[in-house]
């Protein structure tokens, strides 16, 4: 989604201006040129030699930027040592990279460090670094798959960190240390959630990457992966590509914004001659069967618009993830569900659909929440594992707010048909979404 790319880390660095002591510009786009050049520019100096490990001071961590920024910079105001390591999360679809850099424009008195994360497309990933005996923390399946390649081509050893450990550590760090990290998104409205630190645990963490991991988190390092589903971000992008011939994920997502799913999905009204099935609480506009309409139409396959296909697919997958997540929350008596992973992409319709499903099925009891650094949980966890930092050391009261409240949210605009009347959840036996 090139048009939405407001989070180029290099750009952010320049935009931070005088005030910012640095922070973590987080890039979620998989733009080959910008990402690989950022990675190449920083890689040789960011890696650390295994002998010396400077201290990472996460105290006072805060988002730097405005509420409009997606994947904003994280400021570490109390970081004094130079941190020269980086961490990777090499997933099934994307590589995520976290690194520090000193803020170039700062005076010597105000030399704070930046904490950057960069998303890089797996197939387009390159590195020009050729150093020896360098160790990088890496998580995700690619830490195993590409370990030999890193060693052979770059002389870099990947120190593997468990993916689930990293996801949980990253989420806990963000939820504990970063203000304005978590938010709800319903009916196009975004609202930041202030989480009482004493009541953070337990919660359900749902990471929607290529596949979906569902983790019950009870504390720092205390968790259980209670479920998962193979119908995730890879499914949307994969099926979408097959059906629409889109060339990129962003193109597919953009298409969905112009779609009308009622040409593809079989609605209750299609089955009941335009009527509601009110006896079991289903309105005529509820989706009875995703993609179901295409079996009965007298249409050529080429008559189906890619826009409509993309929207139906997005709704089907997002709704399904929301519903499965809710069922797991129910299973463990959890009321809060945090969704991460790059599938979310700060996309309003995706978040609204997930929220709708959680809200609908839980009758308003459970809450879906999203994270601004959604796609970087694993990479953050790997980064922090250098020092195995105890999050209890964080001085939360030192958090600094560096942006005004109330600014509009870039991804907040809803495109596409309304999801349905949330009041429907009050009816008995509601079985679907509108
Ligand atoms: N630019 C992009 N290119 C490809 N996929 C993208 C892009 N932006 C968002 N996505 C979505 O993000 C998903 C990958 O998310 P994420 O990076 O969190 O998972 P992963 O680590 O690659 O996968 P897994 O954890 O399952 O190994 C893709 O399947 C796709 O749905
Ligand atoms: C296999 C992983 C953990 C790799 O990140 C992820 O893609 C996933 O959780 N997939 C879902 C697998 C399942 O539980 O059905």
Coordinates of C-alpha atoms and ligand atoms in Angstrom, one line a residue:
X1 CA 0.0 0.0 0.0
X2 CA 2.5 2.5 -1.2
X3 CA 0.0 5.4 -0.8
X4 CA -0.3 4.6 2.9
X5 CA 3.4 4.4 3.5
X6 CA 3.9 7.0 6.2
X7 CA 6.2 4.9 8.3
X8 CA 9.5 4.7 6.4
X9 CA 12.0 4.6 9.2
X10 CA 14.4 6.8 7.4
X11 CA 11.7 9.3 6.8
X12 CA 10.7 9.1 10.4
X13 CA 14.2 9.8 11.6
X14 CA 14.1 13.0 9.7
X15 CA 10.6 13.9 10.7
X16 CA 11.3 13.5 14.4
X17 CA 12.7 17.0 14.5
X18 CA 14.6 18.6 17.4
X19 CA 12.6 17.3 20.3
X20 CA 12.8 13.6 19.7
X21 CA 15.6 11.8 21.5
X22 CA 15.2 9.0 19.1
X23 CA 12.9 6.1 19.2
X24 CA 11.8 3.1 17.3
X25 CA 10.6 3.9 13.8
X26 CA 8.8 0.8 12.9
X27 CA 8.3 0.0 9.3
X28 CA 5.6 -2.4 8.3
X29 CA 5.8 -2.0 4.6
X30 CA 7.7 -4.6 2.6
X31 CA 9.0 -2.1 0.2
X32 CA 12.1 -3.6 -1.3
X33 CA 14.1 -0.6 -2.0
X34 CA 13.6 1.3 1.3
X35 CA 13.8 -1.8 3.5
X36 CA 16.9 -3.4 2.0
X37 CA 18.7 -0.1 1.9
X38 CA 17.8 0.5 5.5
X39 CA 19.0 -2.9 6.4
X40 CA 22.2 -2.6 4.4
X41 CA 23.0 0.8 5.7
X42 CA 22.6 -0.3 9.3
X43 CA 23.6 -3.9 9.3
X44 CA 27.4 -3.7 9.6
X45 CA 27.3 -1.3 12.5
X46 CA 24.3 -2.7 14.3
X47 CA 25.5 -6.2 14.8
X48 CA 27.5 -7.0 17.9
X49 CA 30.4 -9.2 18.3
X50 CA 29.6 -11.9 20.8
X51 CA 32.2 -10.8 23.4
X52 CA 30.8 -7.4 24.6
X53 CA 27.2 -6.8 25.4
X54 CA 26.2 -3.3 26.4
X55 CA 23.2 -2.9 28.7
X56 CA 19.8 -2.3 27.3
X57 CA 17.8 0.2 29.4
X58 CA 14.1 0.0 28.6
X59 CA 13.0 2.2 31.4
X60 CA 11.0 5.2 30.4
X61 CA 10.2 3.6 27.0
X62 CA 7.6 5.6 25.2
X63 CA 6.1 6.0 21.8
X64 CA 7.5 8.9 19.9
X65 CA 5.2 10.3 17.2
X66 CA 1.7 11.2 16.8
X67 CA -1.4 9.1 17.2
X68 CA -1.6 9.1 13.4
X69 CA 1.6 7.1 13.1
X70 CA 1.4 3.5 12.5
X71 CA 4.4 1.5 13.8
X72 CA 5.8 4.5 15.4
X73 CA 9.2 5.1 16.8
X74 CA 9.8 4.0 20.4
X75 CA 11.9 6.3 22.5
X76 CA 14.3 4.9 25.0
X77 CA 15.3 8.1 26.9
X78 CA 17.5 6.5 29.5
X79 CA 19.6 4.4 27.2
X80 CA 23.2 5.4 27.7
X81 CA 25.3 2.5 26.4
X82 CA 25.7 2.2 22.7
X83 CA 23.6 -0.8 21.6
X84 CA 24.9 -2.3 18.4
X85 CA 22.9 -5.4 18.1
X86 CA 19.9 -6.3 16.0
X87 CA 17.3 -9.0 16.1
X88 CA 15.4 -10.7 13.4
X89 CA 12.0 -12.5 13.2
X90 CA 12.1 -14.5 10.0
X91 CA 8.5 -15.7 9.5
X92 CA 6.7 -17.7 6.8
X93 CA 5.9 -14.5 4.8
X94 CA 8.0 -11.6 6.2
X95 CA 11.2 -10.8 7.9
X96 CA 11.0 -8.2 10.7
X97 CA 14.1 -6.5 12.0
X98 CA 14.8 -4.5 15.1
X99 CA 17.8 -2.3 15.7
X100 CA 19.1 0.7 17.6
X101 CA 20.7 3.7 16.1
X102 CA 21.9 6.9 17.5
X103 CA 19.8 9.9 16.5
X104 CA 22.1 11.8 14.2
X105 CA 20.6 15.3 14.7
X106 CA 21.1 15.5 18.5
X107 CA 23.3 17.7 20.5
X108 CA 25.8 15.9 22.7
X109 CA 23.7 16.6 25.8
X110 CA 20.7 15.0 24.3
X111 CA 22.2 12.0 22.6
X112 CA 19.5 9.4 23.0
X113 CA 19.2 6.3 21.0
X114 CA 16.8 5.1 18.5
X115 CA 15.1 1.9 18.5
X116 CA 14.1 0.9 15.0
X117 CA 12.2 -1.9 13.6
X118 CA 12.0 -2.6 9.9
X119 CA 9.8 -5.0 8.1
X120 CA 11.4 -6.6 5.0
X121 CA 9.8 -8.8 2.5
X122 CA 11.3 -12.3 2.7
X123 CA 11.9 -12.8 -1.0
X124 CA 13.4 -9.4 -1.4
X125 CA 15.7 -9.6 1.6
X126 CA 19.4 -9.0 0.9
X127 CA 22.4 -8.0 3.0
X128 CA 25.7 -6.7 1.9
X129 CA 27.4 -7.3 5.2
X130 CA 30.3 -9.7 5.2
X131 CA 31.7 -9.8 8.7
X132 CA 32.9 -12.8 10.6
X133 CA 32.0 -14.1 14.1
X134 CA 28.9 -12.0 14.4
X135 CA 26.0 -13.3 16.3
X136 CA 22.4 -12.2 15.8
X137 CA 19.4 -13.2 17.8
X138 CA 16.8 -14.6 15.5
X139 CA 13.3 -16.0 15.9
X140 CA 10.7 -17.5 13.7
X141 CA 11.0 -20.6 11.5
X142 CA 13.6 -18.8 9.3
X143 CA 16.0 -18.8 12.2
X144 CA 16.2 -22.5 11.6
X145 CA 15.7 -22.6 7.9
X146 CA 18.3 -20.0 7.0
X147 CA 20.8 -20.6 9.8
X148 CA 23.3 -22.3 7.4
X149 CA 22.8 -19.7 4.7
X150 CA 23.5 -16.9 7.1
X151 CA 26.7 -18.6 8.2
X152 CA 27.9 -19.5 4.7
X153 CA 27.0 -16.2 2.9
X154 CA 27.5 -13.7 5.7
X155 CA 29.6 -15.4 8.3
X156 CA 26.7 -14.6 10.7
X157 CA 25.6 -17.0 13.3
X158 CA 21.9 -16.9 14.2
X159 CA 21.3 -17.4 17.9
X160 CA 17.8 -19.0 17.9
X161 CA 15.1 -17.7 20.3
X162 CA 11.8 -19.6 20.6
X163 CA 9.1 -17.9 18.5
X164 CA 6.4 -18.2 21.2
X165 CA 8.7 -16.9 23.9
X166 CA 9.5 -13.9 21.8
X167 CA 5.9 -13.2 20.9
X168 CA 4.9 -13.1 24.5
X169 CA 8.0 -11.1 25.6
X170 CA 7.3 -8.6 22.9
X171 CA 3.6 -8.2 23.7
X172 CA 4.3 -8.0 27.5
X173 CA 6.9 -5.3 26.9
X174 CA 4.6 -3.2 24.7
X175 CA 1.6 -3.6 27.1
X176 CA 3.6 -2.9 30.2
X177 CA 6.0 -0.2 29.0
X178 CA 4.4 1.7 26.2
X179 CA 1.5 4.0 26.6
X180 CA -1.0 4.3 23.8
X181 CA 0.1 0.9 22.4
X182 CA -3.2 -1.0 22.8
X183 CA -6.5 0.2 21.3
X184 CA -10.0 -1.0 20.4
X185 CA -11.4 -0.6 17.0
X186 CA -15.2 -0.9 16.5
X187 CA -17.5 0.6 14.0
X188 CA -14.6 2.6 12.6
X189 CA -13.8 4.1 15.9
X190 CA -10.4 3.8 17.4
X191 CA -9.9 4.2 21.2
X192 CA -6.7 3.8 23.1
X193 CA -6.9 1.6 26.1
X194 CA -5.1 2.3 29.3
X195 CA -4.2 -1.0 30.9
X196 CA -3.9 -1.3 34.6
X197 CA -0.5 -3.0 35.1
X198 CA -1.8 -5.0 38.1
X199 CA -4.6 -6.4 36.0
X200 CA -2.8 -7.1 32.8
X201 CA -2.7 -10.9 33.2
X202 CA -4.1 -13.2 32.1
X203 CA -5.0 -12.3 28.6
X204 CA -5.3 -14.1 25.2
X205 CA -2.7 -13.2 22.6
X206 CA -3.6 -13.9 19.0
X207 CA -0.8 -13.5 16.5
X208 CA -2.1 -13.4 13.0
X209 CA 0.9 -14.0 10.8
X210 CA 0.9 -16.5 7.9
X211 CA -0.7 -18.8 10.3
X212 CA -2.4 -18.0 13.6
X213 CA -1.1 -18.7 17.1
X214 CA -3.4 -18.4 20.1
X215 CA -1.6 -18.0 23.4
X216 CA -2.9 -17.7 26.9
X217 CA -0.5 -15.4 28.7
X218 CA -0.4 -15.6 32.5
X219 CA 2.7 -13.5 33.2
X220 CA 6.2 -12.8 32.1
X221 CA 7.5 -16.0 30.5
X222 CA 4.3 -17.7 31.7
X223 CA 2.1 -18.8 28.9
X224 CA 0.6 -21.7 27.0
X225 CA -0.1 -21.9 23.2
X226 CA -3.7 -23.1 23.6
X227 CA -4.7 -23.1 19.9
X228 CA -3.9 -22.0 16.4
X229 CA -5.4 -22.0 13.0
X230 CA -3.9 -22.4 9.6
X231 CA -6.5 -20.0 8.2
X232 CA -4.6 -16.8 8.6
X233 CA -2.8 -14.0 6.8
X234 CA -1.1 -16.4 4.4
X235 CA -4.5 -17.7 3.5
X236 CA -5.8 -14.3 2.7
X237 CA -2.8 -13.3 0.7
X238 CA -2.5 -16.8 -1.0
X239 CA -6.1 -17.3 -1.9
X240 CA -6.5 -13.6 -2.8
X241 CA -3.5 -13.9 -5.2
X242 CA -4.9 -17.0 -6.8
X243 CA -8.3 -15.4 -7.3
X244 CA -7.5 -11.9 -8.2
X245 CA -4.1 -12.0 -9.7
X246 CA -3.0 -9.2 -7.4
X247 CA 0.7 -8.6 -7.4
X248 CA 1.1 -7.5 -3.8
X249 CA -0.6 -7.8 -0.5
X250 CA -1.3 -4.1 -0.4
X251 CA -3.0 -4.2 -3.8
X252 CA -5.3 -6.9 -2.5
X253 CA -6.1 -5.0 0.7
X254 CA -6.7 -1.9 -1.3
X255 CA -9.0 -3.8 -3.7
X256 CA -11.1 -4.9 -0.7
X257 CA -11.8 -1.3 0.1
X258 CA -13.8 -0.9 -3.1
X259 CA -15.6 -4.2 -2.8
X260 CA -19.2 -5.3 -2.3
X261 CA -19.3 -8.8 -0.7
X262 CA -23.0 -9.3 -1.3
X263 CA -22.2 -10.3 -4.9
X264 CA -20.1 -13.2 -3.6
X265 CA -21.4 -14.2 -0.2
X266 CA -24.7 -15.9 0.2
X267 CA -26.7 -13.9 2.7
X268 CA -29.6 -15.1 4.9
X269 CA -31.9 -12.9 2.7
X270 CA -30.7 -14.8 -0.4
X271 CA -31.9 -18.0 1.1
X272 CA -35.1 -16.6 2.7
X273 CA -36.4 -14.5 -0.2
X274 CA -35.2 -11.2 1.3
X275 CA -36.6 -12.0 4.8
X276 CA -34.8 -12.1 8.1
X277 CA -34.8 -15.4 9.9
X278 CA -35.7 -13.7 13.1
X279 CA -36.7 -16.8 15.0
X280 CA -33.0 -17.6 15.3
X281 CA -31.9 -14.0 15.4
X282 CA -30.5 -13.7 11.9
X283 CA -31.1 -10.6 9.8
X284 CA -31.5 -10.8 6.0
X285 CA -28.1 -9.1 5.6
X286 CA -26.2 -11.7 7.7
X287 CA -23.7 -13.7 5.8
X288 CA -25.1 -17.2 5.7
X289 CA -22.3 -18.7 3.6
X290 CA -19.1 -16.9 2.6
X291 CA -18.6 -17.3 -1.1
X292 CA -21.8 -19.2 -1.2
X293 CA -23.5 -17.1 -3.9
X294 CA -21.0 -18.0 -6.5
X295 CA -22.4 -21.6 -6.7
X296 CA -25.8 -20.6 -7.8
X297 CA -25.3 -17.6 -10.0
X298 CA -25.5 -17.9 -13.7
X299 CA -22.3 -16.0 -14.1
X300 CA -18.9 -16.6 -15.7
X301 CA -16.0 -16.8 -13.3
X302 CA -14.7 -13.7 -15.0
X303 CA -17.8 -11.8 -14.1
X304 CA -16.8 -11.7 -10.4
X305 CA -15.0 -8.5 -9.6
X306 CA -11.6 -8.8 -7.8
X307 CA -12.7 -6.1 -5.4
X308 CA -15.7 -8.1 -4.2
X309 CA -13.6 -11.3 -4.0
X310 CA -11.0 -9.6 -1.9
X311 CA -13.6 -8.2 0.5
X312 CA -15.4 -11.5 0.9
X313 CA -12.1 -13.2 1.6
X314 CA -11.0 -10.6 4.1
X315 CA -14.3 -10.8 6.0
X316 CA -14.4 -14.5 6.0
X317 CA -10.9 -14.9 7.4
X318 CA -11.0 -12.0 9.8
X319 CA -14.4 -13.1 11.1
X320 CA -13.2 -16.7 11.5
X321 CA -10.1 -15.6 13.4
X322 CA -12.3 -13.4 15.7
X323 CA -14.7 -16.3 16.3
X324 CA -12.0 -18.9 17.1
X325 CA -10.2 -16.4 19.4
X326 CA -13.4 -15.7 21.3
X327 CA -14.0 -19.5 21.7
X328 CA -10.6 -19.8 23.2
X329 CA -11.1 -16.8 25.4
X330 CA -14.4 -18.5 26.6
X331 CA -12.5 -21.7 27.2
X332 CA -10.2 -20.1 29.7
X333 CA -12.5 -17.4 31.0
X334 CA -10.5 -14.5 29.5
X335 CA -12.1 -11.2 28.7
X336 CA -9.3 -9.5 26.9
X337 CA -7.9 -10.6 23.5
X338 CA -4.9 -8.8 22.0
X339 CA -4.4 -9.3 18.3
X340 CA -1.0 -8.9 16.7
X341 CA 0.7 -10.0 13.5
X342 CA 1.2 -8.3 10.2
X343 CA -2.1 -9.5 8.7
X344 CA -3.8 -6.8 10.8
X345 CA -1.8 -4.0 9.2
X346 CA -3.7 -1.4 11.0
X347 CA -6.5 -2.0 8.5
X348 CA -9.8 -0.6 9.8
X349 CA -12.1 -3.2 8.1
X350 CA -10.0 -6.1 9.3
X351 CA -10.0 -4.8 12.9
X352 CA -13.7 -4.0 12.8
X353 CA -14.5 -7.4 11.5
X354 CA -12.5 -9.2 14.2
X355 CA -14.0 -6.9 16.9
X356 CA -17.4 -7.5 15.6
X357 CA -17.0 -11.3 15.8
X358 CA -15.6 -11.1 19.3
X359 CA -18.3 -8.7 20.5
X360 CA -21.1 -10.5 18.8
X361 CA -20.3 -14.0 20.1
X362 CA -19.4 -12.8 23.6
X363 CA -22.4 -10.6 23.8
X364 CA -20.1 -7.8 24.6
X365 CA -18.3 -9.6 27.4
X366 CA -14.9 -10.0 25.7
X367 CA -12.9 -7.2 24.1
X368 CA -10.7 -7.4 21.0
X369 CA -7.7 -5.1 21.2
X370 CA -5.0 -4.3 18.8
X371 CA -1.4 -3.2 19.1
X372 CA 0.3 -0.4 17.2
X373 CA 3.5 -2.5 16.8
X374 CA 1.3 -5.4 15.8
X375 CA 3.8 -7.1 13.5
X376 CA 6.9 -6.7 15.6
X377 CA 6.1 -8.7 18.7
X378 CA 8.5 -11.6 17.9
X379 CA 11.3 -9.4 16.7
X380 CA 11.0 -7.2 19.9
X381 CA 11.1 -10.3 22.0
X382 CA 14.2 -11.5 20.2
X383 CA 15.8 -8.1 20.7
X384 CA 15.1 -8.1 24.4
X385 CA 16.4 -11.6 24.8
X386 CA 20.0 -10.3 24.4
X387 CA 19.9 -9.3 28.0
X388 CA 16.9 -11.4 29.1
X389 CA 15.6 -8.3 30.6
X390 CA 13.3 -8.6 33.6
X391 CA 10.3 -6.4 32.7
X392 CA 9.7 -5.8 36.3
X393 CA 12.7 -3.5 36.2
X394 CA 10.9 -1.1 34.0
X395 CA 10.0 2.2 35.5
X396 CA 6.6 2.6 34.1
X397 CA 6.0 6.0 35.8
X398 CA 8.8 7.4 33.7
X399 CA 6.8 7.0 30.5
X400 CA 6.7 10.2 28.5
X401 CA 3.9 11.2 26.3
X402 CA 5.3 13.0 23.3
X403 CA 2.3 13.6 21.2
X404 CA -1.0 15.3 21.5
X405 CA -4.2 13.3 22.1
X406 CA -7.1 13.3 19.7
X407 CA -5.3 13.4 16.4
X408 CA -7.1 11.4 13.7
X409 CA -5.9 7.9 13.0
X410 CA -4.7 7.2 9.5
X411 CA -6.1 3.7 9.2
X412 CA -9.4 4.5 10.9
X413 CA -11.5 5.1 7.9
X414 CA -13.8 2.2 7.1
X415 CA -14.3 1.3 3.5
X416 CA -16.9 -1.3 2.5
X417 CA -20.4 -2.2 3.7
X418 CA -21.3 -2.0 7.4
X419 CA -20.7 -5.2 9.3
X420 CA -24.1 -5.3 10.7
X421 CA -26.2 -4.1 13.6
X422 CA -24.4 -4.9 16.8
X423 CA -27.7 -5.0 18.6
X424 CA -28.3 -8.2 16.9
X425 CA -26.2 -9.8 19.5
X426 CA -28.9 -9.2 22.0
X427 CA -31.2 -11.6 20.1
X428 CA -31.3 -15.2 21.1
X429 CA -29.5 -17.7 18.9
X430 CA -27.6 -15.2 16.8
X431 CA -25.5 -17.2 14.4
X432 CA -23.8 -14.9 12.0
X433 CA -22.6 -11.5 11.1
X434 CA -24.2 -9.0 8.8
Ligands
LIG1 N1 3.7 -6.4 2.5 C1 3.3 -7.6 2.8 N2 3.6 -8.6 2.0 C2 3.2 -9.9 2.3 N3 2.3 -10.1 3.3 C3 1.9 -9.1 4.1 C4 2.4 -7.8 3.8 N4 1.8 -7.0 4.7 C5 1.0 -7.7 5.5 N5 1.1 -9.0 5.1 C6 0.3 -10.0 5.8 O1 1.0 -10.4 6.9 C7 1.2 -11.8 7.0 C8 2.5 -12.2 7.6 O2 2.5 -11.7 8.9 P1 3.7 -11.9 9.9 O3 4.9 -11.2 9.3 O4 3.2 -11.4 11.2 O5 3.8 -13.4 9.9 P2 5.1 -14.4 9.6 O6 6.0 -14.2 10.7 O7 5.6 -14.1 8.2 O8 4.3 -15.8 9.6 P3 4.4 -17.0 10.7 O9 4.5 -16.3 12.0 O10 3.2 -17.7 10.5 O11 5.7 -17.7 10.3 C9 1.1 -12.3 5.5 O12 0.6 -13.6 5.4 C10 0.0 -11.3 5.0 O13 -1.3 -11.7 5.3
LIG2 C1 3.7 -22.5 12.5 C2 3.7 -21.1 13.1 C3 3.8 -21.1 14.6 C4 4.9 -20.4 12.4 O1 5.0 -19.1 12.8 C5 2.4 -20.3 12.6 O2 2.4 -20.2 11.2 C6 1.1 -20.9 13.2 O3 0.8 -20.7 14.3 N1 0.3 -21.6 12.3 C7 -0.9 -22.2 12.7 C8 -0.7 -23.7 12.9 C9 -1.8 -24.3 13.6 O4 -1.8 -24.3 14.9 O5 -2.7 -24.8 13.0

